[in-house]
Every structure is written in C-alpha cells, then in structure tokens.
Amino acid sequence: ILNAEQVKLNDTIAQAVKEEANIREETKVRIGNMEAENDLEVQRIKDRMHESTAKITAEAEKEAAELLANTKLETQTLLSSAQLQVAKNRADADRIMSKAEGKIAPWIGKEKEYET
C-alpha cells in the first residue's frame, strides 16, 4: 500500500512539475508577445514623431524660402526704384547744368574778351 501511495505521490509530483513547466512556458510566450507588442507600439510612436518632425521641418523650410524670396523681390524692387530715381536726378542735374552753361556761356565769352 505504501508503495502504491509513493507511486501516486510521484505521479502527482511529476504532473505538478509538468504543469509548472507549461505555465512557465506559457508565461514566457505571453511576456514575449507583450514585449513584441510594446516594441511595435514604441516604433509606431517613433515613426509618427519622425513623420511629424519631418513635416514641421519641411513647412518651416518652405516658409523660410518664401520669406527669403519675398524679401529679395522687395529689396530688388526698392533698389530698382532707387536706381531709377538716381538716373532721373542725374538727368535733371545734367539738364539744369546744360541750361546754366548755356546762359553763362555768353558772359564767359565777354569776360575773356575783356581780359584780353
């Protein structure tokens, strides 16, 4: 009887060890799945972050390029306007000088006649 009881006990212990091994294996699999899911979620978040960063950078670069182009255009327009005004002023000055020289030419001629 004792021997039969020992066999039952040994069988129960073996069954318990087997169940423990199964539970440990299932737990490892579940933990591995959880880790894989977490890694995947972390990668998704990183991908979204990189996508958002790239989008923001692209928008900022586009806006900076537009601002630079507009500034260059405005600067060129102002410079052209200033150059046009300079040309007009020089033309006016040349016209006034020519007119003045035309008026004083006879006086200079008379002055030279007087000096000689």
mmCIF file of C-alpha atoms in Angstrom, residues 20 33-35 43 70 85 96 103 105 107:
data_model
loop_
_atom_site.group_PDB
_atom_site.id
_atom_site.type_symbol
_atom_site.label_atom_id
_atom_site.label_comp_id
_atom_site.label_asym_id
_atom_site.label_seq_id
_atom_site.Cartn_x
_atom_site.Cartn_y
_atom_site.Cartn_z
ATOM 1 C CA GLU A 20 4.704 24.229 -13.709
ATOM 2 C CA ASN A 33 4.249 38.735 -27.060
ATOM 3 C CA MET A 34 3.774 41.698 -24.727
ATOM 4 C CA GLU A 35 7.362 42.817 -25.317
ATOM 5 C CA GLN A 43 8.297 52.011 -33.078
ATOM 6 C CA ASN A 70 9.688 87.833 -50.999
ATOM 7 C CA GLN A 85 15.312 107.932 -59.092
ATOM 8 C CA ILE A 96 19.993 122.153 -65.293
ATOM 9 C CA LYS A 103 23.104 131.059 -70.029
ATOM 10 C CA ALA A 105 28.472 130.975 -71.980
ATOM 11 C CA TRP A 107 29.093 136.015 -70.129
#
